[in-house]
mmCIF file of C-alpha atoms in Angstrom:
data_model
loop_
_atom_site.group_PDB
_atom_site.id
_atom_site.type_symbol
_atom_site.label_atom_id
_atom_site.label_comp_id
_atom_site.label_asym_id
_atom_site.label_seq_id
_atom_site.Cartn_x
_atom_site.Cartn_y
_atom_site.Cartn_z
ATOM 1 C CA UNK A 1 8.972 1.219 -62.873
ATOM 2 C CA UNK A 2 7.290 2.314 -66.017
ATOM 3 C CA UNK A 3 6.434 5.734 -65.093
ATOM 4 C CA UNK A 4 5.340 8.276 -63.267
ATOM 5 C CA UNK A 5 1.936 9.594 -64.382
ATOM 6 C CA UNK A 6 -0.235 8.118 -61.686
ATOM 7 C CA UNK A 7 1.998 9.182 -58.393
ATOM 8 C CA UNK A 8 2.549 11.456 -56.049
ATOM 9 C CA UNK A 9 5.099 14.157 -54.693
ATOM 10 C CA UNK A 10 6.703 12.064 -52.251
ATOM 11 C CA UNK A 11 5.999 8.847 -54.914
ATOM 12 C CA UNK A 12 7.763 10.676 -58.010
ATOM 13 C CA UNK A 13 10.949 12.019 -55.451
ATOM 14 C CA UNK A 14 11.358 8.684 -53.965
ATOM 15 C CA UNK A 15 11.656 6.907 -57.578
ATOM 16 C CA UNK A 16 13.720 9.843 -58.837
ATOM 17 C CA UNK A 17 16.163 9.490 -56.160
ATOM 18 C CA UNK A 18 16.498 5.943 -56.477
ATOM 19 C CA UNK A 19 17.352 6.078 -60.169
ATOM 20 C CA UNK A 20 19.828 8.715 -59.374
ATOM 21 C CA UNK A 21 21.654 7.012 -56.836
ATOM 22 C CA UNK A 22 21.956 4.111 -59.654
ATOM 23 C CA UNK A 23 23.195 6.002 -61.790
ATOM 24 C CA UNK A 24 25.521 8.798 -60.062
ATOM 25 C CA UNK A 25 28.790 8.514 -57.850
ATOM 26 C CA UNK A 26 27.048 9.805 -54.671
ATOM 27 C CA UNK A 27 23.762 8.405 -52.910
ATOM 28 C CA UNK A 28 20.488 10.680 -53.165
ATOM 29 C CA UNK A 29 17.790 11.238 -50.467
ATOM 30 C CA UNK A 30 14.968 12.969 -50.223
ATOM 31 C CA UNK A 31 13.309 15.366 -47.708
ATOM 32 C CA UNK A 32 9.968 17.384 -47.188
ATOM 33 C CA UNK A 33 10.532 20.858 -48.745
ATOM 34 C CA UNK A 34 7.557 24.001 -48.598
ATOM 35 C CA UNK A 35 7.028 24.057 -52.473
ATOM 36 C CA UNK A 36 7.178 19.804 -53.271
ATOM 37 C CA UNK A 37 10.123 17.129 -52.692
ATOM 38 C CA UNK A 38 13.770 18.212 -51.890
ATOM 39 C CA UNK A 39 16.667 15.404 -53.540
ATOM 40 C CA UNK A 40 20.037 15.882 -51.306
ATOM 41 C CA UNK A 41 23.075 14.095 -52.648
ATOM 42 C CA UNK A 42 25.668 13.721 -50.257
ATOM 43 C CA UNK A 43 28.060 16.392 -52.239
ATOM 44 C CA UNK A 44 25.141 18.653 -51.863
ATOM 45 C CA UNK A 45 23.919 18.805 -54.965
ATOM 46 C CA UNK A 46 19.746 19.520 -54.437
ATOM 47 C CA UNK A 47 16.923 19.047 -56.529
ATOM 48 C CA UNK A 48 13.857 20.506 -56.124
ATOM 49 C CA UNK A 49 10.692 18.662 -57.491
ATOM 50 C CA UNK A 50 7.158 18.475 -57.945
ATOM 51 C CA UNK A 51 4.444 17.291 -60.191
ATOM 52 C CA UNK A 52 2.490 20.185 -61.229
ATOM 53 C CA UNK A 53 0.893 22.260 -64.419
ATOM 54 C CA UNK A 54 2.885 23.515 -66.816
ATOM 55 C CA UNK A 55 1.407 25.733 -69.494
ATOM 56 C CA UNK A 56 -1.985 23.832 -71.113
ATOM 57 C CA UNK A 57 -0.216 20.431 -70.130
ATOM 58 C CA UNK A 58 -0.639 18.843 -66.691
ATOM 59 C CA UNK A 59 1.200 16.310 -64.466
ATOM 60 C CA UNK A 60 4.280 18.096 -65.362
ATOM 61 C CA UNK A 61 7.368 17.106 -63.548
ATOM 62 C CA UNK A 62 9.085 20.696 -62.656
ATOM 63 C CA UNK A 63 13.082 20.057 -61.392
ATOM 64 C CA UNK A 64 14.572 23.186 -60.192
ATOM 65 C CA UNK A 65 18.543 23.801 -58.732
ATOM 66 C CA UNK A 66 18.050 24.812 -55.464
ATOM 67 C CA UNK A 67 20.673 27.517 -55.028
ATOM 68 C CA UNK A 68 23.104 26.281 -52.378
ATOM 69 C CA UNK A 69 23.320 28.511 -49.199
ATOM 70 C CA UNK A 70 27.490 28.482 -49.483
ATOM 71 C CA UNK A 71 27.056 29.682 -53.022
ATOM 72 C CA UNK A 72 24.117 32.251 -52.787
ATOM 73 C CA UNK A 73 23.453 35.240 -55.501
ATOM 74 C CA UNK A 74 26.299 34.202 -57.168
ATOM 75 C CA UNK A 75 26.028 36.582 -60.346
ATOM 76 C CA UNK A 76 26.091 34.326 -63.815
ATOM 77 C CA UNK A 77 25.909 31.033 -62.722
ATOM 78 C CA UNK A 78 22.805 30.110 -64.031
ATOM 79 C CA UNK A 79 23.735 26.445 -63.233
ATOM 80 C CA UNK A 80 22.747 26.938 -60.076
ATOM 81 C CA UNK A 81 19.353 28.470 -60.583
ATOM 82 C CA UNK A 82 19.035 25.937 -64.059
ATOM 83 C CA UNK A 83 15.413 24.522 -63.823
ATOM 84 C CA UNK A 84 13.640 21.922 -66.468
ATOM 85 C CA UNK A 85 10.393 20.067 -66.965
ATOM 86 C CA UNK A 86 9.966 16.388 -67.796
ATOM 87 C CA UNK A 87 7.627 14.284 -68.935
ATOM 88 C CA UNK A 88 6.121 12.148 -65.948
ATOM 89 C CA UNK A 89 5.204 9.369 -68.496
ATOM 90 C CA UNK A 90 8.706 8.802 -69.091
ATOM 91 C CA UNK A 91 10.171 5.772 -67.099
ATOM 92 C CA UNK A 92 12.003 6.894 -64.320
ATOM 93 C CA UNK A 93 15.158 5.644 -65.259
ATOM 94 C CA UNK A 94 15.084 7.753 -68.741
ATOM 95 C CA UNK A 95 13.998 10.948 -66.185
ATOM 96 C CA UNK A 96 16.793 10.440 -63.647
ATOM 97 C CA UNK A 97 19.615 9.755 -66.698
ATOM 98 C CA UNK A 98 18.043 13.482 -68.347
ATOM 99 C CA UNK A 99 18.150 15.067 -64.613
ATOM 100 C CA UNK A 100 21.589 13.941 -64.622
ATOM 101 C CA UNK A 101 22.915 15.577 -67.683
ATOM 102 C CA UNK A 102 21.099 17.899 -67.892
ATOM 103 C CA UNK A 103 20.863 19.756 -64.679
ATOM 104 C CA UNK A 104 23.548 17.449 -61.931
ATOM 105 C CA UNK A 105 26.420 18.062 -63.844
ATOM 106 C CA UNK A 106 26.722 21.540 -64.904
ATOM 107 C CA UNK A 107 25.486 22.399 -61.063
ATOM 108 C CA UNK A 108 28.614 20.321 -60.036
ATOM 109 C CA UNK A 109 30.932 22.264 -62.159
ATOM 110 C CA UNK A 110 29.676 25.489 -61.156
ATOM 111 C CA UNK A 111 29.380 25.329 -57.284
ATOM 112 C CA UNK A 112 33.012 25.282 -56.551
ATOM 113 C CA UNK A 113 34.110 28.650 -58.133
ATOM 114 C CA UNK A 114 30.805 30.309 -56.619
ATOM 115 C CA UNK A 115 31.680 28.665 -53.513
ATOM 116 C CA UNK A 116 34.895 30.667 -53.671
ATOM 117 C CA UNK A 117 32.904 33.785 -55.283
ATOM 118 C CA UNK A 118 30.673 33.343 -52.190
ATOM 119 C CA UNK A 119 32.994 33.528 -49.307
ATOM 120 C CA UNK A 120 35.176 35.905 -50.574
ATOM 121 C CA UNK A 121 32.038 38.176 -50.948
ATOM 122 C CA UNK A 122 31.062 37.670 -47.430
ATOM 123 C CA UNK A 123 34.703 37.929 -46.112
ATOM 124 C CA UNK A 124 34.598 41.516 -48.685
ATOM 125 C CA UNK A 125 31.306 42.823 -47.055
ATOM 126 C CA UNK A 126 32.846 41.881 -43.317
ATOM 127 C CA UNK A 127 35.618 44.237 -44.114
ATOM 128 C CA UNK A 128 33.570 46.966 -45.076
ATOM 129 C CA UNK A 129 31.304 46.176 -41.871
ATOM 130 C CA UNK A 130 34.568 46.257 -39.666
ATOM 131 C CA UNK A 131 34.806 49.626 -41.200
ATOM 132 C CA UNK A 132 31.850 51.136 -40.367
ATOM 133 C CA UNK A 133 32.117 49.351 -36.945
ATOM 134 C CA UNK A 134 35.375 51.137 -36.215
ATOM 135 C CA UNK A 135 34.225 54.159 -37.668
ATOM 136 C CA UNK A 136 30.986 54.566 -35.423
ATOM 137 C CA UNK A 137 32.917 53.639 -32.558
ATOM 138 C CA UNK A 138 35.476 56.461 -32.947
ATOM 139 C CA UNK A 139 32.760 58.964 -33.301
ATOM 140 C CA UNK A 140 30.788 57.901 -30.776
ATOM 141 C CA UNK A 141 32.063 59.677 -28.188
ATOM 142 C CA UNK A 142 31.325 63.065 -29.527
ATOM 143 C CA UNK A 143 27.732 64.925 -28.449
ATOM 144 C CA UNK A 144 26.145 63.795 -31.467
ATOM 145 C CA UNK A 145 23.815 61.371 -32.876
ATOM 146 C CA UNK A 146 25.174 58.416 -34.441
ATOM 147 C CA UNK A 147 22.586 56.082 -36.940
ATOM 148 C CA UNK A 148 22.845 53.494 -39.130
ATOM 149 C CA UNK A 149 21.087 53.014 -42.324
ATOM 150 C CA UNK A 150 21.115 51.430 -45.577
ATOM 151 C CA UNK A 151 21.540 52.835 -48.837
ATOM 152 C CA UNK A 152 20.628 49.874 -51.103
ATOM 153 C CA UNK A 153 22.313 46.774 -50.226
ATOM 154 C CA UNK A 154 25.065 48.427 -48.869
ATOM 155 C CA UNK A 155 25.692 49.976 -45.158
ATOM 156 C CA UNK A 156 25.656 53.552 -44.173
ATOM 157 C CA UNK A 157 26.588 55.613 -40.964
ATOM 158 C CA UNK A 158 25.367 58.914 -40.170
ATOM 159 C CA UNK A 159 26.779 61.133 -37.964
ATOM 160 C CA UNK A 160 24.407 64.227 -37.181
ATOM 161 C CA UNK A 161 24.602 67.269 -34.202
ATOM 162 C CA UNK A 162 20.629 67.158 -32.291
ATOM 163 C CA UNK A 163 21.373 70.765 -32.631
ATOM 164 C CA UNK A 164 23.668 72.769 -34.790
ATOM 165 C CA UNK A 165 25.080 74.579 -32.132
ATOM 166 C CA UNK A 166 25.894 71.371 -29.805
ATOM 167 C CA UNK A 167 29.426 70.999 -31.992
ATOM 168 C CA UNK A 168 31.600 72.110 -34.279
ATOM 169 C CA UNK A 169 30.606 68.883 -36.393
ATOM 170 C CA UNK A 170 27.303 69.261 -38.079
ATOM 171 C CA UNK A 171 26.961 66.083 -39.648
ATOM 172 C CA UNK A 172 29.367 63.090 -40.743
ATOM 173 C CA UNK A 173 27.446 60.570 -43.602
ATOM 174 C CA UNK A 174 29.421 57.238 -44.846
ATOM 175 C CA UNK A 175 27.439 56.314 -47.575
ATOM 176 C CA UNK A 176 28.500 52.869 -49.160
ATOM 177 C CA UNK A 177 32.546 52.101 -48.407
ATOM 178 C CA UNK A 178 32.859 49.783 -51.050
ATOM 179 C CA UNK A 179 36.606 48.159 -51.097
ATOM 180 C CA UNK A 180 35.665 46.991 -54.257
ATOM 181 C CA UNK A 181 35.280 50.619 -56.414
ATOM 182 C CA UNK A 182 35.667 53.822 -55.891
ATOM 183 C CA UNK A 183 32.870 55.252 -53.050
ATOM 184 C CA UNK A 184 30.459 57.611 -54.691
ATOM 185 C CA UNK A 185 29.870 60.717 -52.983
ATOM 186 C CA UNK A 186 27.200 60.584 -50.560
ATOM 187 C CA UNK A 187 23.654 62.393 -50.806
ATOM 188 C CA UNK A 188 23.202 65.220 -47.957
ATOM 189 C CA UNK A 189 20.352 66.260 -46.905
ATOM 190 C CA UNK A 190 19.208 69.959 -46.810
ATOM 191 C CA UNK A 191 19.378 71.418 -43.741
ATOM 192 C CA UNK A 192 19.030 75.433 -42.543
ATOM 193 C CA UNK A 193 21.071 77.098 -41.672
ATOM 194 C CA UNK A 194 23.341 75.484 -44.216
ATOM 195 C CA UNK A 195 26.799 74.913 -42.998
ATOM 196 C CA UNK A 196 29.974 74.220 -45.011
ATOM 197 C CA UNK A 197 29.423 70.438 -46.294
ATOM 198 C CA UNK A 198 32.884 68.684 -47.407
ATOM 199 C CA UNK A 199 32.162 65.845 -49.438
ATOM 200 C CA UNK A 200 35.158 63.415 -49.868
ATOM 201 C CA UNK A 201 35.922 60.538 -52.479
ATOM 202 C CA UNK A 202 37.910 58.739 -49.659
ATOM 203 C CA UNK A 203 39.362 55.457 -49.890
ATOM 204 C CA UNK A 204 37.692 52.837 -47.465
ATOM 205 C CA UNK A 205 40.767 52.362 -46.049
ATOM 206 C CA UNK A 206 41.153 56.291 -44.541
ATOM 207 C CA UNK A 207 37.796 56.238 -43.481
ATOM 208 C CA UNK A 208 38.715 55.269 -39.766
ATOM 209 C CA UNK A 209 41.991 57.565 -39.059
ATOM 210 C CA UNK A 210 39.853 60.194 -41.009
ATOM 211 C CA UNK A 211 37.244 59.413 -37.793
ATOM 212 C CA UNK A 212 39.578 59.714 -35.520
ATOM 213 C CA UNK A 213 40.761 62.915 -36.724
ATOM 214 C CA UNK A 214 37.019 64.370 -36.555
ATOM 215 C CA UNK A 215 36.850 62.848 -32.968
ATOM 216 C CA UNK A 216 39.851 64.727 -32.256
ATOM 217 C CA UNK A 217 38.404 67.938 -33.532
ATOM 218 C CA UNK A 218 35.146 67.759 -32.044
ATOM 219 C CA UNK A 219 36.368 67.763 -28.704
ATOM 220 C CA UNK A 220 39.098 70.315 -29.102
ATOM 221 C CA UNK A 221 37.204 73.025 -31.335
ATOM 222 C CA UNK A 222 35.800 75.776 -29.660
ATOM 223 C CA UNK A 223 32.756 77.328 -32.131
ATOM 224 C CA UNK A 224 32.897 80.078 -29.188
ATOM 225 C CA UNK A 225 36.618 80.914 -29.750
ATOM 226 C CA UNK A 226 36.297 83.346 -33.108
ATOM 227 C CA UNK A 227 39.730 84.725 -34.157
ATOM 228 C CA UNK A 228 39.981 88.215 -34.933
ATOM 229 C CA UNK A 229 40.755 87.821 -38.945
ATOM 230 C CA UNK A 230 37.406 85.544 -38.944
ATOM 231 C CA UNK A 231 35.126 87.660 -37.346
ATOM 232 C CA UNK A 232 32.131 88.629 -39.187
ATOM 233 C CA UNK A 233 31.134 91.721 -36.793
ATOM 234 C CA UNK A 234 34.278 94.070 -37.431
ATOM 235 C CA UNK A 235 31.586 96.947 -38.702
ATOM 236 C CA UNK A 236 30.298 96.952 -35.412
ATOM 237 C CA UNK A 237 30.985 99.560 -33.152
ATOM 238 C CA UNK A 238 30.938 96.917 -30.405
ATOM 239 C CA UNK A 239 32.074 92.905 -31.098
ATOM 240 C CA UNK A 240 30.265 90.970 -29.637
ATOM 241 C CA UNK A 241 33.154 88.496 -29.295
ATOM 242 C CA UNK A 242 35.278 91.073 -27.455
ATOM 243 C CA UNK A 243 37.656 91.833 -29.951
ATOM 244 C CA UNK A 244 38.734 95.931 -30.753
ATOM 245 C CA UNK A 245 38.982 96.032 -34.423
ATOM 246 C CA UNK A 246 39.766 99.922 -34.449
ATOM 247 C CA UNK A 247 43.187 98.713 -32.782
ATOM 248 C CA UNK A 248 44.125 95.546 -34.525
ATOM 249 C CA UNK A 249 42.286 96.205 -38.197
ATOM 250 C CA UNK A 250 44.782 95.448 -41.380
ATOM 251 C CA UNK A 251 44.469 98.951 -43.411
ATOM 252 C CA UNK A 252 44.946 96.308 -46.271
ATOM 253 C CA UNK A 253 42.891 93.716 -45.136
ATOM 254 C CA UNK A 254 43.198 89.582 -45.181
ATOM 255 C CA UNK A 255 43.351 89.718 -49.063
ATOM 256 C CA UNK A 256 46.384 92.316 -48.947
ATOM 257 C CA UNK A 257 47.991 90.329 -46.368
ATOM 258 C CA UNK A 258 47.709 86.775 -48.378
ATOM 259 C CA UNK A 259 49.141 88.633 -51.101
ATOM 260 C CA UNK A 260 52.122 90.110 -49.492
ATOM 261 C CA UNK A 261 52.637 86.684 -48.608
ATOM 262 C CA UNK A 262 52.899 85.150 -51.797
ATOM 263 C CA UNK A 263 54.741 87.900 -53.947
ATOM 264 C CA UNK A 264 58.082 87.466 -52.473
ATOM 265 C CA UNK A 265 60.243 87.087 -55.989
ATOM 266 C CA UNK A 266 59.843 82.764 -55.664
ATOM 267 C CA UNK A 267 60.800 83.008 -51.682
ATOM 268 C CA UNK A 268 60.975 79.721 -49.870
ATOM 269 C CA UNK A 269 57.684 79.461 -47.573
ATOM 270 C CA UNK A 270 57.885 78.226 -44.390
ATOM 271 C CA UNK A 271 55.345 76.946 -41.531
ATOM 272 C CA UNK A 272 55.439 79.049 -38.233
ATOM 273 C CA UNK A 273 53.012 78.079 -34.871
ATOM 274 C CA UNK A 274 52.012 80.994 -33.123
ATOM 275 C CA UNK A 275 50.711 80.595 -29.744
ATOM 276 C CA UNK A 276 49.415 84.037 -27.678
ATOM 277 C CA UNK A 277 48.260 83.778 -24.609
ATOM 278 C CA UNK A 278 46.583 87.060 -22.564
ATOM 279 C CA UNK A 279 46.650 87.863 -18.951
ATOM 280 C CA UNK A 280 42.748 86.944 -18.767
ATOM 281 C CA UNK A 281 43.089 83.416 -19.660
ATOM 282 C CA UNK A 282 42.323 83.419 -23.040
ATOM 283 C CA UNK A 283 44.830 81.484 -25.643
ATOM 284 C CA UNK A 284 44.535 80.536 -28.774
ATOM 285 C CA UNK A 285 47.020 78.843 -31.178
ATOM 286 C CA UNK A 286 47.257 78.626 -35.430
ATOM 287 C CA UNK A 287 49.748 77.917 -38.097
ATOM 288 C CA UNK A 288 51.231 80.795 -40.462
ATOM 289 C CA UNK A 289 52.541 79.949 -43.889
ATOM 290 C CA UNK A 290 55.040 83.209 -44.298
ATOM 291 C CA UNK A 291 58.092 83.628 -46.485
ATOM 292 C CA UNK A 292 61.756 82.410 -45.502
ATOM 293 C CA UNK A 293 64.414 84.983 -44.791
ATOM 294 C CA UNK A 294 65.734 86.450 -47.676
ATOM 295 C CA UNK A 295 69.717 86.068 -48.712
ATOM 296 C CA UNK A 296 71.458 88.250 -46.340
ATOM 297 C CA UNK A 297 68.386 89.255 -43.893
ATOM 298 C CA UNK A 298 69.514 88.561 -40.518
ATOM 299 C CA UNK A 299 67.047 86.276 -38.614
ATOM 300 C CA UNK A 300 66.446 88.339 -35.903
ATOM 301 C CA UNK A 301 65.066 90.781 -38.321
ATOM 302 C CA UNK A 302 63.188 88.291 -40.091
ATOM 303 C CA UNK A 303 61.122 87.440 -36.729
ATOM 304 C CA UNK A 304 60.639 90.860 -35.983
ATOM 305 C CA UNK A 305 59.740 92.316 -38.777
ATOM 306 C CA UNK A 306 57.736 89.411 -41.057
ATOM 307 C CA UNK A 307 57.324 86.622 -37.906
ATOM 308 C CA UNK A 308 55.970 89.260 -35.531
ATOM 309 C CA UNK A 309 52.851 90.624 -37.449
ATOM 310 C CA UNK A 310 51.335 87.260 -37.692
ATOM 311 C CA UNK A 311 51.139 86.830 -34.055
ATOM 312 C CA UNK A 312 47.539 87.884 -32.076
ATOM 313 C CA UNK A 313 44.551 86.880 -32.607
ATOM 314 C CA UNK A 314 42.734 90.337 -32.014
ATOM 315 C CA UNK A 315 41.687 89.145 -28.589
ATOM 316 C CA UNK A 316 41.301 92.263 -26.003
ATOM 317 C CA UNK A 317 40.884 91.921 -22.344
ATOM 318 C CA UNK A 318 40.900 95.253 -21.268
ATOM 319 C CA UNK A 319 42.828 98.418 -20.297
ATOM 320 C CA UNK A 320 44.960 96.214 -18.049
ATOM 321 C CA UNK A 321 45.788 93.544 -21.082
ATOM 322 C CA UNK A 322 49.081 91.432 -20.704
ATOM 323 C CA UNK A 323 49.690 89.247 -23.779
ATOM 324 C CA UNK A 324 52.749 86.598 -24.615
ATOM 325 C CA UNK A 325 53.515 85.929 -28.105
ATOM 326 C CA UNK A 326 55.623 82.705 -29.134
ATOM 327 C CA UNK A 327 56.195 81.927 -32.488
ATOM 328 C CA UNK A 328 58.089 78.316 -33.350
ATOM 329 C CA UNK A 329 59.322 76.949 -36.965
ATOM 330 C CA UNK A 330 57.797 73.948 -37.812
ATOM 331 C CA UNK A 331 58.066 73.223 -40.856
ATOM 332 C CA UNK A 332 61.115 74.424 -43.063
ATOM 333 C CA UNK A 333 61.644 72.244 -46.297
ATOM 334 C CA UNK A 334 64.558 74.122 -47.516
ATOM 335 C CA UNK A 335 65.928 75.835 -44.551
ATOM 336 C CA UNK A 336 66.818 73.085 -41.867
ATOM 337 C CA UNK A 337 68.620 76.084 -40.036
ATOM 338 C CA UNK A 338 65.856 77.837 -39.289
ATOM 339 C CA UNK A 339 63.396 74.623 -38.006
ATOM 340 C CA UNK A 340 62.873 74.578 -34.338
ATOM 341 C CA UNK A 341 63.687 78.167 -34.168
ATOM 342 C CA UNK A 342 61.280 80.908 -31.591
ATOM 343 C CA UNK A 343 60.656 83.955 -30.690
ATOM 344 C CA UNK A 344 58.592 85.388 -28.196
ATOM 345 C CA UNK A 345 57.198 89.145 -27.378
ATOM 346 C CA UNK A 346 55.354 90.145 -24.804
ATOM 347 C CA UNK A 347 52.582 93.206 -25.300
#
C-alpha cells in the first residue's frame, strides 16, 4: 500500500494496524471509538486515530495515547498523553515504523511505573475513605446532622447540631485527611451565637479515636449541668441554675485560687477526682490539679486542709441539703504513696 490520502477512518486504522502488527512483538486490532479508530495491542498499548484537519493542512493523520484506565492522571508521564500527526501520503509502512518509535515505545516504558503510581493512589485515597467512613459512623449516633461534601478533589465530613442547643457538640468538620501531608485546617463557617471552635492539625490516623471520644462526650455532657465556678449569673440575686453564691463565693475568686495553686515553692502537683453527690439527686464529678503534701505535712492534714476545698460544685438543694464528698488520687507522678488514696466528708 502506497498511502493513505484517499481512505477512510476505518481504511487508514485497518492499514495502520496491519503494519504494526508486522512490525511489533504483539498483534494490533482495531475497534470503533467516539472521536475516530481505536488500535488495541494485546499488552494494551492504544492508539487513537483519525484523519482530520490540522492547522491550514488537511487529511492529517492525528495519533493520540489513549491514557490507560489502570494508569489514569498519572502526574508527568506525558508518554501516556504523547500525541503526533503524520503525513497520510506517507506509505503505511513508513507511518506505522514512525508510530512505533515515536509514540509505542516510550508509552511502553512509562505504563508500568504509573501502573504502580496508579494503584497505590487508589489504595491511598481508600484509606482516607475508610477514614471518613469510620469517622461518620462513630458520630452518627449523636442528635446531630451528619453530611458529606467535597472540598476539591478530596472528601469532607461535617458534623453539625439542627439546633445549638440539641448538644453539647456544635459542629465537627473533617476537611481533607490527607495521609499523604499534613491536613490543613478546615474553613468554618460563621454561625451566631458563636461558640468555642477548636480547630486541630490532627494526624489522619487520630481522626477516628478522636470521634469516638466526641461520641463519648456528646452523650455524657450535660449543657444543663453548670458548675458553680462556671456560672456566669453569680451577680444575680437569684441563679437561675440553683446555685447560692453568697454561701459558696471564693473572697479571692477562680484567679486567686489557680494561683494559690501554682505558687507552692516548685511543689509536686498531683491529680485528685472529686465526686459530690447531694441528697436531691444531683452529682457531678471533675478533676483537681492541687499541690502534693509538703515534707513533713501529715496526709490527713493535707486532705483536709488543701484536698477538702476543692470539693462542691456550688450545687444547693435546699434548707434540708445532705451532700457526700469523695475525693480519690489519680494521678501521682512522684508520689506513688499517695495514688489510690480518698477521703470523703459529708456536709
Amino acid at each position: 500500500m502506497t498511502g493513505a490520502a484517499q481512505l477512510g477512518n476505518r481504511d487508514v486504522a485497518e492499514a495502520v494496524a496491519e503494519a504494526l502488527t508486522a512490525i511489533d512483538e504483539h498483534p494490533w486490532a482495531t475497534s470503533t471509538h467516539p472521536s475516530g479508530m481505536l488500535l488495541t495491542a494485546t499488552d494494551g498499548a492504544a492508539l487513537r486515530v483519525r484523519i482530520a484537519r490540522h492547522g491550514p493542512e488537511s487529511g492529517r493523520l492525528l495519533v493520540v495515547c489513549e491514557p490507560p484506565p489502570d494508569a489514569r492522571d498519572v502526574p508527568g508521564a506525558d508518554a501516556l498523553r504523547a500525541r503526533a500527526t503524520v503525513d497520510s501520503t506517507r506509505p503505511t509502512a513508513r507511518i506505522a515504523a514512525d508510530l512505533h518509535r515515536r509514540l509505542v515505545t516510550p508509552y511502553r516504558h512509562a505504563r508500568p511505573a504509573a501502573r504502580d503510581w496508579r494503584r497505590a493512589a487508589d489504595a491511598l485515597a481508600a484509606a482516607e475513605q475508610a477514614i471518613l467512613a469510620e469517622v461518620r459512623s462513630n458520630l452518627s449516633g449523636l442528635p446531630t446532622l451528619v453530611s458529606r461534601g467535597e472540598h476539591g478533589d478530596r472528601g469532607a465530613l461535617r458534623l453539625c447540631s439542627d439546633h445549638p442547643h440539641t448538644g453539647p457538640i456544635d459542629s465537627v468538620q473533617v476537611v481533607e485527611p490527607s495521609l499523604r501531608h499534613e491536613i490543613r485546617p478546615g474553613q468554618f463557617d460563621a454561625q451566631f451565637p458563636s461558640y468555642t471552635e477548636v480547630r486541630l492539625r490532627v494526624h489522619p490516623r487520630l481522626l477516628p479515636d478522636l470521634s469516638r471520644a466526641l461520641a463519648v462526650l456528646g452523650w455524657a455532657s450535660d449543657i444543663t449541668s453548670v458548675p458553680a465556678h462556671q456560672c456566669p449569673h453569680a451577680h444575680e440575686p437569684q441563679c437561675r441554675h440553683g446555685h447560692d453564691h453568697t454561701d459558696h463565693r471564693d473572697p479571692e475568686g477562680l484567679i486567686g485560687r489557680l494561683a494559690r495553686k501554682h505558687e507552692v515553692g516548685g511543689a509536686d502537683m498531683i491529680t485528685v477526682r472529686v465526686e459530690n453527690t447531694y441528697s436531691c439527686g444531683h452529682e457531678s464529678e471533675y478533676a483537681a490539679v492541687i499541690r502534693a503534701p509538703h515534707v513533713g505535712e501529715s496526709v490527713e492534714g493535707w486532705f483536709d486542709d488543701v484536698v477538702q476545698p476543692e470539693t462542691g460544685d456550688g450545687h444547693a438543694c435546699g434548707p434540708s441539703e445532705h451532700a457526700h464528698y469523695e475525693a480519690l488520687v489519680t494521678v501521682a507522678p512522684r508520689r506513688p504513696d499517695l495514688l489510690g488514696q480518698s477521703r470523703t466528708w459529708e456536709g
